Coordinates of C-alpha atoms and ligand atoms in Angstrom, one line a residue:
M1 CA 0.0 0.0 0.0
H2 CA 1.3 3.5 -0.9
S3 CA 2.1 5.8 2.0
T4 CA -0.7 8.4 1.9
P5 CA 0.2 12.1 1.7
A6 CA -1.0 12.3 5.3
T7 CA 1.5 9.6 6.4
L8 CA 4.4 11.4 4.6
A9 CA 3.2 14.7 6.1
A10 CA 3.3 13.1 9.6
D11 CA 6.8 11.8 8.8
R12 CA 7.9 15.3 7.9
A13 CA 6.2 16.8 10.9
H14 CA 7.3 14.4 13.6
V15 CA 10.3 12.3 12.7
L16 CA 13.7 14.0 12.9
H17 CA 15.7 11.8 10.5
A18 CA 19.3 10.9 10.7
L19 CA 21.2 13.6 8.7
H20 CA 18.1 15.8 8.7
H21 CA 17.5 18.6 6.2
P22 CA 14.1 19.7 4.8
S23 CA 15.5 19.4 1.2
A24 CA 16.0 15.6 1.7
Y25 CA 12.3 14.8 2.0
S26 CA 11.2 15.3 -1.6
S27 CA 12.0 11.7 -2.6
T28 CA 11.2 9.8 0.6
R29 CA 10.7 6.1 0.1
T30 CA 8.9 4.1 2.7
W31 CA 10.4 0.6 3.1
V32 CA 7.9 -2.0 4.0
R33 CA 9.6 -5.4 3.5
G34 CA 12.9 -7.2 3.1
S35 CA 13.7 -10.7 1.9
G36 CA 17.3 -11.8 1.4
A37 CA 19.1 -9.1 -0.6
I38 CA 15.8 -7.4 -1.8
I39 CA 14.0 -4.6 -0.1
T40 CA 10.5 -3.5 -1.2
D41 CA 8.9 0.0 -0.9
D42 CA 5.3 0.8 -0.3
T43 CA 4.5 0.9 -4.0
G44 CA 5.6 -2.7 -4.3
R45 CA 8.8 -1.8 -6.1
E46 CA 11.8 -4.0 -5.4
Y47 CA 15.4 -2.9 -5.1
I48 CA 18.6 -4.6 -4.5
D49 CA 19.8 -3.7 -1.1
G50 CA 23.4 -2.8 -2.1
L51 CA 24.3 -1.7 1.4
A52 CA 22.7 -4.3 3.6
G53 CA 20.7 -1.5 5.2
L54 CA 23.6 0.5 6.6
W55 CA 26.4 -2.1 6.1
C56 CA 24.7 -4.3 8.7
V57 CA 22.2 -6.9 7.5
N58 CA 24.9 -9.5 6.9
V59 CA 22.6 -12.6 7.0
G60 CA 20.0 -10.9 4.7
H61 CA 16.5 -9.7 5.4
G62 CA 13.5 -11.7 6.6
R63 CA 15.2 -14.2 8.8
T64 CA 12.5 -15.7 11.0
E65 CA 15.1 -17.5 13.1
L66 CA 16.2 -14.2 14.5
A67 CA 12.6 -13.1 15.2
Q68 CA 12.1 -16.4 17.0
A69 CA 15.3 -16.0 19.0
A70 CA 14.0 -12.6 20.1
F71 CA 10.6 -13.9 20.8
A72 CA 11.9 -16.8 22.9
Q73 CA 14.2 -14.6 25.0
M74 CA 11.6 -11.8 25.4
S75 CA 9.1 -14.3 26.6
Q76 CA 11.5 -15.6 29.2
L77 CA 13.4 -12.4 30.3
A78 CA 13.3 -9.5 27.8
Y79 CA 15.6 -7.3 29.8
H80 CA 17.6 -7.0 33.0
S81 CA 20.7 -5.1 33.9
T82 CA 24.3 -6.4 33.7
Y83 CA 25.7 -4.0 36.2
A84 CA 28.5 -5.8 38.1
G85 CA 26.8 -8.4 40.3
S86 CA 24.1 -9.2 37.7
T87 CA 24.3 -11.2 34.6
N88 CA 22.3 -13.3 32.2
R89 CA 22.9 -16.4 30.2
P90 CA 22.7 -15.1 26.6
A91 CA 25.3 -12.3 27.4
I92 CA 27.6 -14.9 29.0
A93 CA 27.2 -17.3 26.0
L94 CA 27.8 -14.5 23.5
A95 CA 31.0 -13.3 25.2
E96 CA 32.3 -16.8 25.5
K97 CA 31.5 -17.4 21.8
L98 CA 33.2 -14.2 20.8
S99 CA 36.3 -15.2 22.6
T100 CA 36.6 -18.2 20.2
L101 CA 36.1 -16.0 17.1
T102 CA 38.3 -13.1 17.8
H103 CA 42.1 -12.8 18.2
P104 CA 43.4 -15.3 20.8
S105 CA 44.5 -12.4 23.1
I106 CA 40.9 -10.9 23.2
N107 CA 38.8 -12.7 25.7
T108 CA 36.7 -10.1 27.6
F109 CA 33.7 -8.3 26.1
F110 CA 31.5 -5.4 26.9
F111 CA 28.2 -4.8 25.1
T112 CA 26.6 -1.6 24.0
S113 CA 23.6 -0.6 21.9
G114 CA 25.6 0.4 18.8
G115 CA 28.8 1.5 17.2
A116 CA 29.2 5.0 18.6
E117 CA 28.8 3.7 22.1
A118 CA 31.4 1.1 21.3
T119 CA 33.8 3.9 20.2
E120 CA 33.1 5.8 23.4
S121 CA 33.8 2.6 25.4
S122 CA 37.1 1.9 23.6
I123 CA 38.3 5.4 24.0
K124 CA 37.4 5.6 27.7
T125 CA 38.9 2.2 28.3
A126 CA 42.2 3.2 26.6
R127 CA 42.4 6.2 28.9
F128 CA 41.5 4.0 31.9
F129 CA 44.2 1.5 30.9
W130 CA 46.9 4.2 31.0
K131 CA 45.7 5.8 34.2
A132 CA 45.6 2.3 35.9
S133 CA 49.1 1.7 34.6
G134 CA 50.5 4.9 36.1
F135 CA 50.4 7.1 33.0
P136 CA 47.5 9.5 33.7
D137 CA 48.6 12.0 30.9
K138 CA 48.2 9.5 28.1
V139 CA 44.8 10.7 26.9
K140 CA 45.0 11.7 23.3
I141 CA 43.5 9.7 20.5
I142 CA 44.9 9.6 17.0
S143 CA 42.6 8.6 14.1
R144 CA 42.5 9.1 10.4
R145 CA 40.9 11.5 7.9
R146 CA 37.9 9.9 6.2
A147 CA 37.4 7.7 9.3
Y148 CA 33.9 7.1 10.6
H149 CA 33.6 6.1 14.2
G150 CA 30.0 7.4 15.0
L151 CA 28.5 10.6 16.0
T152 CA 28.3 10.9 19.8
L153 CA 30.6 13.7 20.8
A154 CA 33.9 11.9 21.3
A155 CA 33.2 9.5 18.4
M156 CA 32.4 12.5 16.2
S157 CA 35.7 14.0 17.2
A158 CA 37.5 10.8 16.2
T159 CA 35.6 10.7 13.0
G160 CA 37.7 12.2 10.2
L161 CA 34.9 13.4 7.9
G162 CA 34.8 17.1 8.3
A163 CA 31.2 17.5 7.2
F164 CA 30.1 16.1 10.5
W165 CA 31.8 18.7 12.6
P166 CA 31.0 22.4 11.9
M167 CA 27.6 22.8 13.4
F168 CA 28.5 20.8 16.5
E169 CA 31.8 22.4 17.3
P170 CA 33.8 22.6 19.5
R171 CA 35.0 19.0 19.2
V172 CA 36.3 17.1 22.2
P173 CA 40.0 18.2 22.7
G174 CA 42.8 15.8 22.3
F175 CA 41.8 14.2 19.0
V176 CA 44.4 14.2 16.1
H177 CA 44.0 13.0 12.5
I178 CA 46.5 11.6 10.1
D179 CA 46.0 10.7 6.4
A180 CA 44.0 7.7 5.3
P181 CA 46.2 4.9 3.8
D182 CA 44.3 5.4 0.5
P183 CA 46.3 3.6 -2.3
Y184 CA 44.5 5.8 -4.9
R185 CA 45.1 9.2 -3.3
F186 CA 47.8 9.0 -0.7
V187 CA 50.8 11.3 -1.6
N188 CA 53.9 9.4 -0.7
D189 CA 56.7 11.9 -0.2
N190 CA 59.3 9.2 0.6
A191 CA 60.2 7.2 -2.5
D192 CA 62.3 4.8 -0.3
V193 CA 59.2 3.2 1.3
T194 CA 55.9 1.8 0.2
V195 CA 52.6 3.7 0.5
G196 CA 51.6 1.4 3.3
V197 CA 54.8 2.1 5.3
S198 CA 54.7 5.8 4.5
A199 CA 51.0 6.1 5.6
G200 CA 51.9 4.2 8.8
N201 CA 54.9 6.5 9.4
Q202 CA 52.4 9.4 9.7
L203 CA 51.3 7.8 13.0
E204 CA 54.9 7.9 14.2
D205 CA 55.2 11.5 13.2
A206 CA 51.9 12.4 15.0
I207 CA 53.0 10.6 18.1
A208 CA 56.3 12.5 18.0
R209 CA 54.5 15.8 17.5
E210 CA 52.0 15.2 20.3
G211 CA 54.5 13.5 22.7
A212 CA 54.2 9.7 23.3
D213 CA 53.5 10.4 27.0
T214 CA 50.2 12.1 26.0
V215 CA 48.9 9.6 23.5
A216 CA 46.5 6.8 24.6
A217 CA 45.5 5.1 21.4
F218 CA 45.3 5.0 17.7
I219 CA 41.8 4.0 16.4
A220 CA 41.4 2.6 12.9
E221 CA 38.9 0.8 10.8
P222 CA 40.6 -2.2 9.1
I223 CA 38.9 -1.0 5.9
Q224 CA 37.4 2.5 6.1
G225 CA 33.8 2.1 5.2
A226 CA 31.7 5.3 5.4
G227 CA 34.7 7.3 4.2
G228 CA 34.4 5.6 0.8
V229 CA 35.7 2.1 1.3
I230 CA 39.5 2.5 1.7
V231 CA 41.4 -0.7 1.6
P232 CA 44.9 -0.1 3.0
P233 CA 48.0 -1.6 1.4
S234 CA 48.9 -5.0 2.8
D235 CA 51.9 -3.7 4.8
Y236 CA 50.1 -0.8 6.5
F237 CA 48.8 -2.4 9.7
A238 CA 52.1 -4.2 10.4
R239 CA 53.8 -0.9 10.5
V240 CA 51.0 0.6 12.6
R241 CA 51.3 -2.2 15.2
E242 CA 55.1 -1.8 15.3
I243 CA 54.8 1.9 16.0
C244 CA 52.1 1.4 18.6
D245 CA 54.3 -1.1 20.4
R246 CA 57.4 1.1 20.2
Y247 CA 55.6 4.2 21.7
G248 CA 53.2 2.5 24.1
V249 CA 50.0 3.4 22.2
L250 CA 47.0 1.1 22.2
L251 CA 45.6 0.0 18.9
I252 CA 41.8 0.1 18.7
A253 CA 40.4 -1.8 15.7
D254 CA 37.0 -0.4 14.7
E255 CA 35.4 -3.5 13.2
V256 CA 31.9 -2.1 13.3
I257 CA 31.5 -2.6 9.5
T258 CA 34.3 -5.1 8.9
G259 CA 33.3 -7.5 11.6
F260 CA 31.2 -10.7 11.3
G261 CA 32.2 -11.7 7.8
R262 CA 31.9 -8.6 5.7
T263 CA 35.4 -8.8 4.3
G264 CA 35.5 -12.6 3.9
R265 CA 37.1 -13.2 7.3
W266 CA 35.4 -13.0 10.7
F267 CA 37.1 -9.7 11.4
G268 CA 38.8 -7.3 9.0
L269 CA 42.1 -7.1 10.8
E270 CA 42.7 -10.8 10.1
H271 CA 43.7 -9.8 6.6
Y272 CA 46.7 -7.9 8.1
A273 CA 47.8 -10.6 10.5
I274 CA 48.1 -8.4 13.6
A275 CA 46.1 -8.2 16.8
P276 CA 44.6 -5.0 18.3
D277 CA 44.5 -4.2 22.0
I278 CA 40.8 -3.3 21.8
M279 CA 38.4 -4.2 19.1
Q280 CA 34.9 -2.8 18.7
F281 CA 32.0 -4.1 16.7
A282 CA 28.3 -3.5 16.1
K283 CA 26.1 -3.9 13.0
G284 CA 26.8 -7.5 11.8
I285 CA 26.8 -8.9 15.3
T286 CA 23.0 -9.0 15.1
S287 CA 22.7 -8.3 11.4
G288 CA 20.9 -5.1 12.4
Y289 CA 17.8 -7.0 13.6
V290 CA 18.2 -5.5 17.1
P291 CA 20.6 -2.8 18.1
M292 CA 23.8 -4.1 19.6
G293 CA 27.5 -3.2 19.6
G294 CA 30.4 -3.7 21.9
M295 CA 34.1 -4.1 22.4
G296 CA 36.6 -6.9 23.2
V297 CA 39.7 -6.1 25.2
S298 CA 43.0 -8.0 25.3
D299 CA 44.1 -9.9 28.4
R300 CA 46.6 -7.1 29.1
V301 CA 43.9 -4.5 29.1
R302 CA 41.7 -6.8 31.2
E303 CA 44.4 -7.1 33.8
A304 CA 44.6 -3.3 34.1
L305 CA 40.8 -3.2 34.5
D306 CA 41.1 -5.7 37.4
S307 CA 44.1 -4.1 39.0
V308 CA 42.6 -0.9 40.5
P309 CA 41.0 -0.6 44.0
P310 CA 37.2 -0.4 44.1
S311 CA 37.2 3.3 44.4
K312 CA 38.8 3.6 41.0
R313 CA 36.7 1.0 39.2
W314 CA 35.8 1.2 35.6
M315 CA 32.7 3.5 36.0
H316 CA 31.4 2.9 32.6
A317 CA 28.0 1.5 31.8
Y318 CA 24.9 1.6 29.6
T319 CA 21.4 0.5 30.6
Y320 CA 21.3 -1.9 27.7
S321 CA 24.8 -3.4 28.1
G322 CA 24.5 -7.2 27.8
H323 CA 20.9 -6.9 26.8
P324 CA 19.6 -10.5 27.0
T325 CA 17.3 -10.2 23.9
C326 CA 20.0 -8.6 21.8
A327 CA 22.5 -11.2 23.0
A328 CA 20.1 -14.0 22.1
V329 CA 19.6 -12.6 18.6
A330 CA 23.4 -12.2 18.2
L331 CA 24.0 -15.8 19.1
T332 CA 21.5 -17.0 16.6
N333 CA 22.9 -14.6 14.0
I334 CA 26.4 -16.1 14.6
Q335 CA 25.0 -19.6 14.2
I336 CA 23.5 -18.6 10.8
L337 CA 26.9 -17.2 9.7
E338 CA 28.6 -20.4 10.7
N339 CA 26.0 -22.9 9.5
E340 CA 25.6 -21.3 6.1
R341 CA 29.3 -20.7 5.8
L342 CA 28.6 -17.0 5.0
I343 CA 32.1 -15.9 5.8
E344 CA 33.6 -18.1 3.1
R345 CA 30.7 -17.1 0.8
A346 CA 31.6 -13.5 1.3
A347 CA 35.1 -14.2 0.2
V348 CA 34.1 -16.0 -2.9
S349 CA 31.3 -13.6 -3.9
G350 CA 33.7 -10.7 -3.1
R351 CA 36.2 -12.0 -5.6
R352 CA 33.5 -12.1 -8.3
L353 CA 32.2 -8.7 -7.3
L354 CA 35.7 -7.1 -7.5
S355 CA 36.5 -8.7 -10.9
R356 CA 33.2 -7.5 -12.3
L357 CA 33.8 -4.0 -10.9
H358 CA 37.2 -3.9 -12.4
S359 CA 35.6 -4.4 -15.8
L360 CA 34.0 -0.9 -15.3
E361 CA 37.4 0.7 -15.2
S362 CA 37.2 1.6 -18.9
V363 CA 33.9 3.4 -18.3
D364 CA 34.2 7.2 -18.5
G365 CA 34.5 8.8 -15.1
V366 CA 35.5 5.6 -13.2
G367 CA 38.7 6.6 -11.4
H368 CA 39.2 3.7 -9.0
V369 CA 37.7 0.4 -8.0
R370 CA 38.5 -1.4 -4.7
G371 CA 37.2 -3.9 -2.3
Q372 CA 37.8 -6.8 0.0
G373 CA 35.1 -9.5 0.4
L374 CA 31.7 -8.0 0.1
I375 CA 32.6 -4.4 0.7
A376 CA 33.6 -2.4 -2.4
A377 CA 33.5 1.0 -4.0
V378 CA 33.7 2.7 -7.4
E379 CA 35.2 6.2 -7.2
V380 CA 33.9 8.6 -9.8
V381 CA 36.2 11.4 -10.9
A382 CA 36.1 14.3 -13.3
D383 CA 39.5 13.5 -14.8
K384 CA 40.9 10.0 -14.7
H385 CA 44.5 11.2 -15.2
T386 CA 44.7 13.9 -12.6
K387 CA 42.1 12.1 -10.3
E388 CA 40.4 15.4 -9.9
S389 CA 36.9 15.2 -8.4
Y390 CA 33.8 17.0 -9.6
P391 CA 33.2 20.3 -7.8
A392 CA 31.0 19.8 -4.7
D393 CA 28.3 22.1 -6.0
V394 CA 27.6 19.6 -8.8
G395 CA 26.1 17.3 -6.2
L396 CA 27.4 14.2 -7.9
S397 CA 27.0 11.8 -5.0
H398 CA 23.3 12.8 -4.6
R399 CA 22.7 12.5 -8.3
L400 CA 24.3 9.1 -8.4
T401 CA 22.4 7.8 -5.4
E402 CA 19.0 8.9 -7.0
A403 CA 19.9 7.5 -10.4
L404 CA 21.0 4.2 -8.9
L405 CA 17.7 4.0 -7.0
E406 CA 15.8 4.7 -10.1
R407 CA 17.4 1.6 -11.7
G408 CA 16.7 -0.5 -8.7
L409 CA 19.9 -0.4 -6.6
Y410 CA 19.8 1.0 -3.1
T411 CA 23.1 2.2 -1.8
R412 CA 25.1 5.2 -0.5
V413 CA 27.5 7.3 -2.5
V414 CA 30.0 9.2 -0.3
L415 CA 32.6 11.6 -1.6
D416 CA 31.7 10.4 -5.1
C417 CA 32.5 6.8 -4.2
I418 CA 29.6 4.4 -4.9
C419 CA 29.8 2.0 -2.0
L420 CA 28.6 -1.6 -2.0
A421 CA 28.1 -3.9 0.9
P422 CA 25.2 -6.2 0.2
P423 CA 24.0 -9.0 2.5
L424 CA 26.5 -11.8 2.5
T425 CA 23.8 -14.1 1.2
I426 CA 23.4 -12.2 -2.1
D427 CA 23.4 -14.5 -5.2
D428 CA 25.6 -14.1 -8.2
A429 CA 22.7 -12.9 -10.5
L430 CA 21.8 -10.0 -8.2
L431 CA 25.5 -9.1 -7.6
D432 CA 26.0 -9.0 -11.4
R433 CA 22.9 -6.9 -11.8
A434 CA 24.1 -4.4 -9.2
V435 CA 27.4 -4.0 -11.1
D436 CA 25.5 -3.6 -14.4
I437 CA 23.3 -0.9 -12.8
I438 CA 26.4 0.9 -11.7
G439 CA 28.0 0.6 -15.2
E440 CA 24.8 2.0 -16.8
T441 CA 24.2 4.7 -14.2
I442 CA 27.6 6.5 -14.2
P443 CA 27.7 7.5 -17.9
Q444 CA 24.0 8.5 -17.7
V445 CA 24.6 10.8 -14.7
L446 CA 27.8 12.2 -16.2
R447 CA 26.0 13.0 -19.5
G448 CA 23.4 15.0 -17.5
L449 CA 25.9 17.2 -15.7
Ligands
LIG1 C1 33.3 1.9 11.5 C2 32.2 2.5 12.2 N1 32.3 2.8 13.5 C3 31.3 3.3 14.3 C4 30.0 3.5 13.7 C5 28.9 4.1 14.5 O1 27.9 3.1 14.7 P1 26.5 3.6 15.1 O2 25.9 4.3 13.9 O3 25.8 2.2 15.4 O4 26.6 4.4 16.3 C6 29.9 3.2 12.3 C7 28.6 3.4 11.6 O5 28.4 3.4 10.4 C8 31.0 2.7 11.6 O6 30.9 2.4 10.3

């Protein structure tokens, strides 16, 4: 059934949408159904969900197993607190399961309602770690340009996409940004080392500038998602880990998008064969069916948490930490990922996706194609040789988003990068169709500029 004008008027009047602006309401679509990798609007039109909602519906839409898991847990105990001294079985089982899936040194987990709360938790825990270890001045956080870590105030300050800042300034002090390790755009001013090492070296420079005795942590997405899907060179994170170890800086891996199979491994950092001190996750842990995020900490960090007297305890908490219903859904979601071998499937489908996307490189305007598993992007540029982008006032990202939708592909286009992160269950035919739509849409939009 179509949304009536009255329903849309009520939406406009009463719902403050994420990234609100009145100009964005003219083409509102009302989503009513999802099945696998297909979403349906209220006119009955079907679209390929090229972004798994917001990079989260890893097991695909319409999974009644997850609804049943929520129903069963809600019927028994929908909610109770996990403040120290209280616990519940789904939260215990989930933490125990995660300890088998994550790096061997990560065995303790804290749960939140989403990714930004996970970022806050990681940052506060890094500061706590250093205070508990006798270094109270190690408080600064280094992150990267084009990073996205969420939009609560500290997470927004770690986020390296400037568009999110101006109307909410001042940012939290003590946040510093270095360049993204973007193989397409990174300017390597040291011909003696690779782009990966050179980008990593920026961390060392930043630590030197700020003073190692003031820096608590470096936070990084293994693959930067919302900044346009930036896949770092293979030697980048080894260099980062080396620098963190040398200067006593914790490494926080933000696996909010890359966790739970998205990249063809359980967690994105596995591609780089190093372990973080803190890892955070959200989205794919429940495939977005219920809100949940969290962080895992290394045994060394856990020891510091345990080492302080009660008066200095880790005074950090959320009402919904360890929410039993969310934990029950997460456990069933992980079972689906395992039973259907969706991690392996993401790796295989991802190779197909990337090779199809590479075939678009000859299309006018396609500057760069990249991806890892089922996360990928096509960057559109004004000049392939100089890599110059279209001026912002052209509004290319918006035009592309709308034109892709018109052809039946729902996704986000950020900084002129068409992002793709479909459900891991997507079949080859739909994946190929998504690539065809992108190949048809880019020339059409560029002709209209
Ligand atoms: C890498 C990363 N970290 C953190 C967040 C914030 O998560 P949330 O929107 O659940 O607060 C996101 C959201 O897209 C993300 O991509």
